[in-house]
Amino acid sequence: MKRNPKRARRNQSALQVWTFEQAKAAVPYLSSVIRSLREHGLEALAWQRTRQRLADRPGRATRAHLIALDEAGRESDRAHDRFQEAVDELHALDIFSLDPLQGLALVPFIHDEQLAWYVFDLFDSTPFRSWRYQSDPEETRRPLTSGQKGLSKSARGT
């Protein structure tokens, strides 16, 4: 199979990096999308459990049971589709969900000439309280300082 280098180049795009001010300004929108992402994820899990419970029932399936099983499957698929739409909406902004059920997302920025991520926490009163480098383990959380907020040395008081 031959590769199409023009197509590959078209599909590659640079990651949009955010300033801290841009990220702060987007908090209401991000909260809305990430809340939807979480709700759709929870709904999909609930329908999957219902479907699994119905599938695991012992004995011969009745007509009502088969209808319920089919409906649970369709509802699960719909919830997954809505979940994927919310993921796609975040990806269009180059924002990535770290843990959709916990309401965590990553917003890219540059710090010390390296890719870094603001950690957005839906359930924190200050949604952007921490950050991490791309190379850090996923669980790493560094407290935000003026350096990650893009403030100049004169604005920091040094």
CSV table of N, CA and C in Angstrom, one decimal:
chain,number,residue,atom,x,y,z
A,1,MET,N,0.8,-1.2,0.0
A,1,MET,CA,0.0,0.0,0.0
A,1,MET,C,0.9,1.2,0.0
A,2,LYS,N,0.6,2.2,-0.9
A,2,LYS,CA,1.4,3.4,-1.0
A,2,LYS,C,0.8,4.5,-0.1
A,3,ARG,N,1.7,5.2,0.5
A,3,ARG,CA,1.3,6.3,1.3
A,3,ARG,C,1.1,7.6,0.4
A,4,ASN,N,0.2,8.4,0.8
A,4,ASN,CA,-0.1,9.7,0.1
A,4,ASN,C,0.5,10.8,1.0
A,5,PRO,N,1.8,11.3,0.7
A,5,PRO,CA,2.4,12.3,1.5
A,5,PRO,C,1.6,13.6,1.6
A,6,LYS,N,0.9,14.0,0.6
A,6,LYS,CA,0.1,15.2,0.6
A,6,LYS,C,-1.0,15.1,1.6
A,7,ARG,N,-1.6,13.9,1.6
A,7,ARG,CA,-2.7,13.7,2.6
A,7,ARG,C,-2.2,13.7,4.0
A,8,ALA,N,-1.1,13.1,4.2
A,8,ALA,CA,-0.5,13.0,5.6
A,8,ALA,C,-0.2,14.4,6.1
A,9,ARG,N,0.4,15.3,5.2
A,9,ARG,CA,0.7,16.6,5.6
A,9,ARG,C,-0.6,17.4,5.9
A,10,ARG,N,-1.6,17.2,5.2
A,10,ARG,CA,-2.9,17.9,5.4
A,10,ARG,C,-3.5,17.5,6.8
A,11,ASN,N,-3.3,16.3,7.2
A,11,ASN,CA,-3.9,15.8,8.4
A,11,ASN,C,-3.1,16.3,9.6
A,12,GLN,N,-1.9,16.6,9.4
A,12,GLN,CA,-1.1,17.1,10.6
A,12,GLN,C,-1.3,18.6,10.8
A,13,SER,N,-1.5,19.0,12.0
A,13,SER,CA,-1.6,20.4,12.3
A,13,SER,C,-1.0,20.7,13.6
A,14,ALA,N,-0.6,21.9,13.7
A,14,ALA,CA,0.1,22.4,14.9
A,14,ALA,C,-0.9,22.4,16.1
A,15,LEU,N,-0.4,22.1,17.3
A,15,LEU,CA,-1.3,22.2,18.5
A,15,LEU,C,-1.4,23.6,18.9
A,16,GLN,N,-2.7,24.1,19.0
A,16,GLN,CA,-2.9,25.4,19.5
A,16,GLN,C,-2.6,25.5,21.0
A,17,VAL,N,-1.7,26.4,21.3
A,17,VAL,CA,-1.3,26.6,22.7
A,17,VAL,C,-2.1,27.8,23.2
A,18,TRP,N,-2.4,27.8,24.5
A,18,TRP,CA,-3.2,28.8,25.1
A,18,TRP,C,-2.4,29.6,26.1
A,19,THR,N,-2.8,30.9,26.3
A,19,THR,CA,-2.2,31.7,27.3
A,19,THR,C,-3.1,31.4,28.6
A,20,PHE,N,-2.6,31.8,29.7
A,20,PHE,CA,-3.4,31.6,30.9
A,20,PHE,C,-4.7,32.5,30.9
A,21,GLU,N,-4.5,33.7,30.3
A,21,GLU,CA,-5.7,34.6,30.2
A,21,GLU,C,-6.8,34.0,29.3
A,22,GLN,N,-6.3,33.4,28.2
A,22,GLN,CA,-7.3,32.8,27.3
A,22,GLN,C,-8.0,31.6,28.0
A,23,ALA,N,-7.2,30.8,28.7
A,23,ALA,CA,-7.8,29.7,29.4
A,23,ALA,C,-8.8,30.2,30.4
A,24,LYS,N,-8.4,31.2,31.2
A,24,LYS,CA,-9.4,31.7,32.2
A,24,LYS,C,-10.7,32.2,31.6
A,25,ALA,N,-10.5,32.9,30.5
A,25,ALA,CA,-11.7,33.5,29.8
A,25,ALA,C,-12.6,32.4,29.2
A,26,ALA,N,-12.0,31.2,29.0
A,26,ALA,CA,-12.8,30.1,28.4
A,26,ALA,C,-13.4,29.2,29.5
A,27,VAL,N,-13.2,29.5,30.8
A,27,VAL,CA,-13.7,28.7,31.8
A,27,VAL,C,-15.2,28.4,31.8
A,28,PRO,N,-16.1,29.4,31.5
A,28,PRO,CA,-17.5,29.1,31.5
A,28,PRO,C,-17.9,28.1,30.3
A,29,TYR,N,-17.2,28.3,29.2
A,29,TYR,CA,-17.5,27.4,28.0
A,29,TYR,C,-16.9,26.0,28.3
A,30,LEU,N,-15.7,25.9,28.8
A,30,LEU,CA,-15.1,24.6,29.1
A,30,LEU,C,-15.9,23.9,30.2
A,31,SER,N,-16.3,24.6,31.2
A,31,SER,CA,-17.1,24.0,32.2
A,31,SER,C,-18.4,23.3,31.6
A,32,SER,N,-19.0,24.0,30.7
A,32,SER,CA,-20.2,23.5,30.1
A,32,SER,C,-19.9,22.3,29.3
A,33,VAL,N,-18.9,22.3,28.5
A,33,VAL,CA,-18.6,21.1,27.6
A,33,VAL,C,-18.1,20.0,28.5
A,34,ILE,N,-17.3,20.2,29.4
A,34,ILE,CA,-16.7,19.1,30.3
A,34,ILE,C,-17.8,18.5,31.2
A,35,ARG,N,-18.8,19.4,31.6
A,35,ARG,CA,-19.9,18.9,32.4
A,35,ARG,C,-20.8,17.9,31.5
A,36,SER,N,-21.0,18.4,30.2
A,36,SER,CA,-21.7,17.5,29.3
A,36,SER,C,-21.0,16.2,29.0
A,37,LEU,N,-19.7,16.3,28.8
A,37,LEU,CA,-18.9,15.1,28.6
A,37,LEU,C,-19.0,14.1,29.8
A,38,ARG,N,-19.0,14.7,31.0
A,38,ARG,CA,-19.1,13.8,32.2
A,38,ARG,C,-20.5,13.2,32.2
A,39,GLU,N,-21.5,14.0,32.0
A,39,GLU,CA,-22.9,13.5,32.1
A,39,GLU,C,-23.2,12.4,31.1
A,40,HIS,N,-22.7,12.6,29.8
A,40,HIS,CA,-22.9,11.6,28.8
A,40,HIS,C,-22.1,10.4,29.1
A,41,GLY,N,-20.9,10.5,29.6
A,41,GLY,CA,-20.1,9.3,30.0
A,41,GLY,C,-20.8,8.5,31.1
A,42,LEU,N,-21.3,9.2,32.1
A,42,LEU,CA,-22.1,8.5,33.2
A,42,LEU,C,-23.3,7.8,32.6
A,43,GLU,N,-24.0,8.5,31.7
A,43,GLU,CA,-25.2,7.9,31.1
A,43,GLU,C,-24.9,6.7,30.3
A,44,ALA,N,-23.8,6.8,29.5
A,44,ALA,CA,-23.4,5.6,28.7
A,44,ALA,C,-23.0,4.4,29.6
A,45,LEU,N,-22.3,4.7,30.8
A,45,LEU,CA,-22.0,3.6,31.7
A,45,LEU,C,-23.3,3.0,32.3
A,46,ALA,N,-24.2,3.8,32.7
A,46,ALA,CA,-25.5,3.3,33.2
A,46,ALA,C,-26.2,2.4,32.3
A,47,TRP,N,-26.3,2.9,31.0
A,47,TRP,CA,-27.0,2.0,30.0
A,47,TRP,C,-26.2,0.7,29.7
A,48,GLN,N,-24.9,0.8,29.7
A,48,GLN,CA,-24.1,-0.4,29.6
A,48,GLN,C,-24.3,-1.4,30.7
A,49,ARG,N,-24.4,-0.9,31.9
A,49,ARG,CA,-24.7,-1.8,33.1
A,49,ARG,C,-26.1,-2.4,32.9
A,50,THR,N,-27.1,-1.6,32.5
A,50,THR,CA,-28.4,-2.1,32.3
A,50,THR,C,-28.4,-3.2,31.3
A,51,ARG,N,-27.8,-2.9,30.2
A,51,ARG,CA,-27.7,-3.9,29.1
A,51,ARG,C,-27.0,-5.1,29.5
A,52,GLN,N,-26.0,-5.0,30.3
A,52,GLN,CA,-25.2,-6.2,30.8
A,52,GLN,C,-26.1,-7.0,31.8
A,53,ARG,N,-26.8,-6.3,32.6
A,53,ARG,CA,-27.7,-7.0,33.6
A,53,ARG,C,-28.8,-7.7,32.9
A,54,LEU,N,-29.4,-7.1,31.8
A,54,LEU,CA,-30.4,-7.8,31.0
A,54,LEU,C,-29.8,-9.0,30.3
A,55,ALA,N,-28.6,-8.9,29.8
A,55,ALA,CA,-28.0,-10.0,29.0
A,55,ALA,C,-27.6,-11.1,29.9
A,56,ASP,N,-27.3,-10.8,31.2
A,56,ASP,CA,-26.9,-11.9,32.1
A,56,ASP,C,-28.1,-12.6,32.8
A,57,ARG,N,-29.3,-12.1,32.6
A,57,ARG,CA,-30.4,-12.8,33.2
A,57,ARG,C,-30.5,-14.2,32.8
A,58,PRO,N,-30.7,-15.1,33.8
A,58,PRO,CA,-30.8,-16.5,33.5
A,58,PRO,C,-32.2,-16.9,32.8
A,59,GLY,N,-32.2,-18.0,32.2
A,59,GLY,CA,-33.5,-18.4,31.6
A,59,GLY,C,-33.7,-17.9,30.2
A,60,ARG,N,-34.8,-18.4,29.6
A,60,ARG,CA,-35.1,-18.0,28.3
A,60,ARG,C,-35.6,-16.6,28.2
A,61,ALA,N,-35.2,-15.9,27.2
A,61,ALA,CA,-35.6,-14.5,27.1
A,61,ALA,C,-37.0,-14.3,26.6
A,62,THR,N,-37.8,-13.5,27.2
A,62,THR,CA,-39.1,-13.2,26.7
A,62,THR,C,-39.1,-12.0,25.7
A,63,ARG,N,-40.2,-11.8,25.1
A,63,ARG,CA,-40.3,-10.7,24.1
A,63,ARG,C,-40.0,-9.4,24.8
A,64,ALA,N,-40.5,-9.1,25.9
A,64,ALA,CA,-40.3,-7.9,26.6
A,64,ALA,C,-38.8,-7.7,27.0
A,65,HIS,N,-38.2,-8.9,27.4
A,65,HIS,CA,-36.8,-8.8,27.8
A,65,HIS,C,-35.9,-8.5,26.6
A,66,LEU,N,-36.2,-9.1,25.4
A,66,LEU,CA,-35.5,-8.8,24.2
A,66,LEU,C,-35.7,-7.3,23.8
A,67,ILE,N,-36.9,-6.8,23.9
A,67,ILE,CA,-37.1,-5.4,23.6
A,67,ILE,C,-36.3,-4.5,24.5
A,68,ALA,N,-36.3,-4.8,25.8
A,68,ALA,CA,-35.6,-4.0,26.8
A,68,ALA,C,-34.1,-4.0,26.5
A,69,LEU,N,-33.6,-5.2,26.2
A,69,LEU,CA,-32.2,-5.4,25.8
A,69,LEU,C,-31.8,-4.5,24.6
A,70,ASP,N,-32.6,-4.6,23.6
A,70,ASP,CA,-32.4,-3.8,22.4
A,70,ASP,C,-32.5,-2.3,22.7
A,71,GLU,N,-33.4,-1.9,23.5
A,71,GLU,CA,-33.5,-0.5,23.8
A,71,GLU,C,-32.3,0.0,24.6
A,72,ALA,N,-31.9,-0.8,25.6
A,72,ALA,CA,-30.7,-0.4,26.4
A,72,ALA,C,-29.5,-0.3,25.5
A,73,GLY,N,-29.4,-1.2,24.5
A,73,GLY,CA,-28.2,-1.1,23.5
A,73,GLY,C,-28.3,0.2,22.7
A,74,ARG,N,-29.5,0.6,22.2
A,74,ARG,CA,-29.6,1.8,21.5
A,74,ARG,C,-29.4,3.0,22.3
A,75,GLU,N,-29.9,3.1,23.5
A,75,GLU,CA,-29.6,4.2,24.4
A,75,GLU,C,-28.2,4.3,24.8
A,76,SER,N,-27.5,3.2,25.0
A,76,SER,CA,-26.1,3.2,25.2
A,76,SER,C,-25.3,3.8,24.1
A,77,ASP,N,-25.7,3.4,22.8
A,77,ASP,CA,-25.0,3.9,21.6
A,77,ASP,C,-25.3,5.4,21.5
A,78,ARG,N,-26.5,5.9,21.8
A,78,ARG,CA,-26.8,7.3,21.7
A,78,ARG,C,-25.9,8.1,22.7
A,79,ALA,N,-25.8,7.6,23.9
A,79,ALA,CA,-25.0,8.2,25.0
A,79,ALA,C,-23.6,8.3,24.5
A,80,HIS,N,-23.1,7.2,24.0
A,80,HIS,CA,-21.7,7.2,23.5
A,80,HIS,C,-21.5,8.2,22.4
A,81,ASP,N,-22.5,8.3,21.5
A,81,ASP,CA,-22.4,9.3,20.4
A,81,ASP,C,-22.3,10.7,20.9
A,82,ARG,N,-23.1,11.0,21.9
A,82,ARG,CA,-23.1,12.4,22.5
A,82,ARG,C,-21.8,12.6,23.3
A,83,PHE,N,-21.3,11.6,23.9
A,83,PHE,CA,-20.0,11.6,24.6
A,83,PHE,C,-18.9,12.0,23.6
A,84,GLN,N,-18.9,11.3,22.4
A,84,GLN,CA,-17.9,11.5,21.4
A,84,GLN,C,-18.0,12.9,20.8
A,85,GLU,N,-19.3,13.4,20.7
A,85,GLU,CA,-19.4,14.8,20.2
A,85,GLU,C,-18.8,15.8,21.1
A,86,ALA,N,-18.9,15.6,22.4
A,86,ALA,CA,-18.3,16.5,23.4
A,86,ALA,C,-16.8,16.4,23.3
A,87,VAL,N,-16.3,15.2,23.2
A,87,VAL,CA,-14.8,14.9,23.0
A,87,VAL,C,-14.3,15.7,21.8
A,88,ASP,N,-15.1,15.5,20.7
A,88,ASP,CA,-14.7,16.2,19.4
A,88,ASP,C,-14.7,17.7,19.6
A,89,GLU,N,-15.6,18.2,20.3
A,89,GLU,CA,-15.7,19.7,20.6
A,89,GLU,C,-14.5,20.2,21.3
A,90,LEU,N,-14.0,19.4,22.3
A,90,LEU,CA,-12.8,19.8,23.0
A,90,LEU,C,-11.6,19.6,22.1
A,91,HIS,N,-11.5,18.6,21.4
A,91,HIS,CA,-10.4,18.3,20.5
A,91,HIS,C,-10.2,19.4,19.4
A,92,ALA,N,-11.4,20.0,19.0
A,92,ALA,CA,-11.3,21.1,18.0
A,92,ALA,C,-10.6,22.3,18.6
A,93,LEU,N,-10.6,22.4,19.9
A,93,LEU,CA,-9.9,23.5,20.6
A,93,LEU,C,-8.5,23.0,21.1
A,94,ASP,N,-8.1,21.8,20.8
A,94,ASP,CA,-6.9,21.2,21.2
A,94,ASP,C,-6.8,21.0,22.7
A,95,ILE,N,-8.0,20.8,23.3
A,95,ILE,CA,-8.1,20.5,24.7
A,95,ILE,C,-8.5,19.0,24.9
A,96,PHE,N,-7.8,18.3,25.8
A,96,PHE,CA,-8.0,16.9,25.9
A,96,PHE,C,-8.5,16.5,27.3
A,97,SER,N,-9.4,15.6,27.3
A,97,SER,CA,-10.0,15.1,28.6
A,97,SER,C,-9.0,14.1,29.2
A,98,LEU,N,-8.6,14.4,30.5
A,98,LEU,CA,-7.7,13.5,31.2
A,98,LEU,C,-8.5,12.4,31.9
A,99,ASP,N,-9.6,12.8,32.5
A,99,ASP,CA,-10.6,11.9,33.2
A,99,ASP,C,-11.9,12.5,33.1
A,100,PRO,N,-12.7,12.0,32.1
A,100,PRO,CA,-14.1,12.7,31.9
A,100,PRO,C,-15.0,12.5,33.1
A,101,LEU,N,-14.9,11.4,33.8
A,101,LEU,CA,-15.8,11.2,34.9
A,101,LEU,C,-15.4,12.1,36.2
A,102,GLN,N,-14.2,12.4,36.3
A,102,GLN,CA,-13.7,13.3,37.4
A,102,GLN,C,-13.7,14.7,36.9
A,103,GLY,N,-14.1,15.0,35.7
A,103,GLY,CA,-14.2,16.4,35.2
A,103,GLY,C,-12.8,17.1,35.0
A,104,LEU,N,-11.8,16.3,34.6
A,104,LEU,CA,-10.4,16.8,34.4
A,104,LEU,C,-10.1,16.9,32.9
A,105,ALA,N,-9.5,18.0,32.6
A,105,ALA,CA,-9.1,18.2,31.2
A,105,ALA,C,-7.7,18.9,31.1
A,106,LEU,N,-7.1,18.8,30.0
A,106,LEU,CA,-5.7,19.4,29.8
A,106,LEU,C,-5.8,20.4,28.7
A,107,VAL,N,-5.3,21.6,29.1
A,107,VAL,CA,-5.2,22.7,28.1
A,107,VAL,C,-3.7,23.0,27.9
A,108,PRO,N,-3.3,23.0,26.6
A,108,PRO,CA,-1.9,23.1,26.3
A,108,PRO,C,-1.3,24.5,26.4
A,109,PHE,N,-0.1,24.6,26.9
A,109,PHE,CA,0.6,25.9,26.8
A,109,PHE,C,2.1,25.6,26.8
A,110,ILE,N,2.9,26.7,26.6
A,110,ILE,CA,4.3,26.5,26.5
A,110,ILE,C,4.9,27.1,27.8
A,111,HIS,N,5.8,26.3,28.4
A,111,HIS,CA,6.5,26.8,29.6
A,111,HIS,C,8.0,26.4,29.5
A,112,ASP,N,8.9,27.3,29.6
A,112,ASP,CA,10.3,27.0,29.5
A,112,ASP,C,10.6,26.3,28.2
A,113,GLU,N,10.0,26.8,27.1
A,113,GLU,CA,10.1,26.2,25.8
A,113,GLU,C,9.8,24.7,25.7
A,114,GLN,N,8.9,24.3,26.5
A,114,GLN,CA,8.4,22.9,26.5
A,114,GLN,C,6.9,22.9,26.5
A,115,LEU,N,6.3,21.8,26.0
A,115,LEU,CA,4.9,21.7,26.0
A,115,LEU,C,4.5,21.3,27.4
A,116,ALA,N,3.5,22.1,27.9
A,116,ALA,CA,3.0,21.9,29.3
A,116,ALA,C,1.4,21.9,29.2
A,117,TRP,N,0.8,21.5,30.3
A,117,TRP,CA,-0.7,21.5,30.3
A,117,TRP,C,-1.2,22.1,31.6
A,118,TYR,N,-2.2,23.1,31.4
A,118,TYR,CA,-3.0,23.5,32.5
A,118,TYR,C,-3.9,22.4,32.8
A,119,VAL,N,-4.1,22.0,34.1
A,119,VAL,CA,-5.0,21.0,34.5
A,119,VAL,C,-6.3,21.7,34.9
A,120,PHE,N,-7.4,21.4,34.1
A,120,PHE,CA,-8.7,22.0,34.4
A,120,PHE,C,-9.5,21.0,35.3
A,121,ASP,N,-10.0,21.5,36.4
A,121,ASP,CA,-10.8,20.6,37.3
A,121,ASP,C,-12.1,21.2,37.4
A,122,LEU,N,-13.1,20.6,36.9
A,122,LEU,CA,-14.5,21.0,36.9
A,122,LEU,C,-15.0,21.3,38.3
A,123,PHE,N,-14.6,20.5,39.3
A,123,PHE,CA,-15.1,20.6,40.6
A,123,PHE,C,-14.3,21.4,41.6
A,124,ASP,N,-13.3,22.1,41.1
A,124,ASP,CA,-12.5,23.0,41.9
A,124,ASP,C,-13.0,24.4,41.8
A,125,SER,N,-13.1,25.1,42.9
A,125,SER,CA,-13.5,26.5,42.9
A,125,SER,C,-12.6,27.4,42.0
A,126,THR,N,-11.4,27.0,41.9
A,126,THR,CA,-10.4,27.6,41.0
A,126,THR,C,-10.0,26.5,40.0
A,127,PRO,N,-10.7,26.5,38.8
A,127,PRO,CA,-10.5,25.4,37.9
A,127,PRO,C,-9.1,25.2,37.4
A,128,PHE,N,-8.3,26.3,37.3
A,128,PHE,CA,-6.9,26.1,36.9
A,128,PHE,C,-6.1,26.4,38.1
A,129,ARG,N,-5.8,25.4,38.9
A,129,ARG,CA,-5.0,25.5,40.1
A,129,ARG,C,-3.6,24.8,39.9
A,130,SER,N,-3.5,23.9,38.9
A,130,SER,CA,-2.3,23.2,38.7
A,130,SER,C,-1.9,23.0,37.2
A,131,TRP,N,-0.7,22.5,37.0
A,131,TRP,CA,-0.2,22.2,35.7
A,131,TRP,C,0.8,21.1,35.7
A,132,ARG,N,1.2,20.6,34.5
A,132,ARG,CA,2.2,19.6,34.4
A,132,ARG,C,2.9,19.7,33.0
A,133,TYR,N,4.1,19.3,32.9
A,133,TYR,CA,4.8,19.2,31.7
A,133,TYR,C,4.3,17.9,30.9
A,134,GLN,N,4.4,18.0,29.6
A,134,GLN,CA,4.0,16.8,28.8
A,134,GLN,C,4.7,15.5,29.2
A,135,SER,N,6.0,15.7,29.6
A,135,SER,CA,6.8,14.5,30.0
A,135,SER,C,6.5,14.0,31.4
A,136,ASP,N,5.8,14.8,32.2
A,136,ASP,CA,5.5,14.3,33.6
A,136,ASP,C,4.5,13.2,33.5
A,137,PRO,N,4.5,12.3,34.6
A,137,PRO,CA,3.5,11.3,34.7
A,137,PRO,C,2.1,12.0,34.8
A,138,GLU,N,1.1,11.2,34.4
A,138,GLU,CA,-0.3,11.8,34.4
A,138,GLU,C,-0.7,12.4,35.7
A,139,GLU,N,-0.3,11.7,36.8
A,139,GLU,CA,-0.8,12.2,38.1
A,139,GLU,C,-0.1,13.4,38.7
A,140,THR,N,0.9,13.8,38.0
A,140,THR,CA,1.7,15.0,38.5
A,140,THR,C,0.9,16.3,38.4
A,141,ARG,N,0.9,17.0,39.5
A,141,ARG,CA,0.2,18.3,39.6
A,141,ARG,C,1.2,19.3,40.2
A,142,ARG,N,1.6,20.3,39.5
A,142,ARG,CA,2.4,21.4,40.0
A,142,ARG,C,1.5,22.6,40.3
A,143,PRO,N,1.7,23.3,41.4
A,143,PRO,CA,0.9,24.5,41.6
A,143,PRO,C,1.2,25.6,40.6
A,144,LEU,N,0.2,26.3,40.2
A,144,LEU,CA,0.4,27.4,39.3
A,144,LEU,C,1.1,28.5,40.0
A,145,THR,N,2.1,29.1,39.3
A,145,THR,CA,2.7,30.3,39.8
A,145,THR,C,2.6,31.4,38.7
A,146,SER,N,3.2,32.5,39.0
A,146,SER,CA,3.1,33.6,38.0
A,146,SER,C,3.9,33.2,36.7
A,147,GLY,N,4.8,32.3,36.8
A,147,GLY,CA,5.6,31.9,35.6
A,147,GLY,C,4.7,31.2,34.6
A,148,GLN,N,3.8,30.3,35.1
A,148,GLN,CA,2.9,29.6,34.2
A,148,GLN,C,1.7,30.5,33.7
A,149,LYS,N,1.5,31.5,34.4
A,149,LYS,CA,0.4,32.5,34.1
A,149,LYS,C,0.9,33.5,33.0
A,150,GLY,N,2.2,33.4,32.6
A,150,GLY,CA,2.7,34.3,31.6
A,150,GLY,C,3.0,35.7,32.1
A,151,LEU,N,3.1,35.9,33.3
A,151,LEU,CA,3.4,37.3,33.8
A,151,LEU,C,4.9,37.5,33.7
A,152,SER,N,5.2,38.7,33.3
A,152,SER,CA,6.6,39.1,33.1
A,152,SER,C,7.3,39.3,34.5
A,153,LYS,N,8.6,39.3,34.5
A,153,LYS,CA,9.4,39.4,35.7
A,153,LYS,C,9.0,40.7,36.4
A,154,SER,N,8.8,41.8,35.7
A,154,SER,CA,8.5,43.1,36.3
A,154,SER,C,7.1,43.0,36.9
A,155,ALA,N,6.2,42.3,36.3
A,155,ALA,CA,4.8,42.2,36.9
A,155,ALA,C,4.9,41.3,38.1
A,156,ARG,N,5.9,40.4,38.2
A,156,ARG,CA,6.0,39.5,39.3
A,156,ARG,C,6.6,40.2,40.5
A,157,GLY,N,7.3,41.3,40.3
A,157,GLY,CA,7.9,42.0,41.4
A,157,GLY,C,9.4,41.7,41.6
A,158,THR,N,10.0,41.1,40.5
A,158,THR,CA,11.5,40.8,40.7
A,158,THR,C,12.3,41.6,39.8
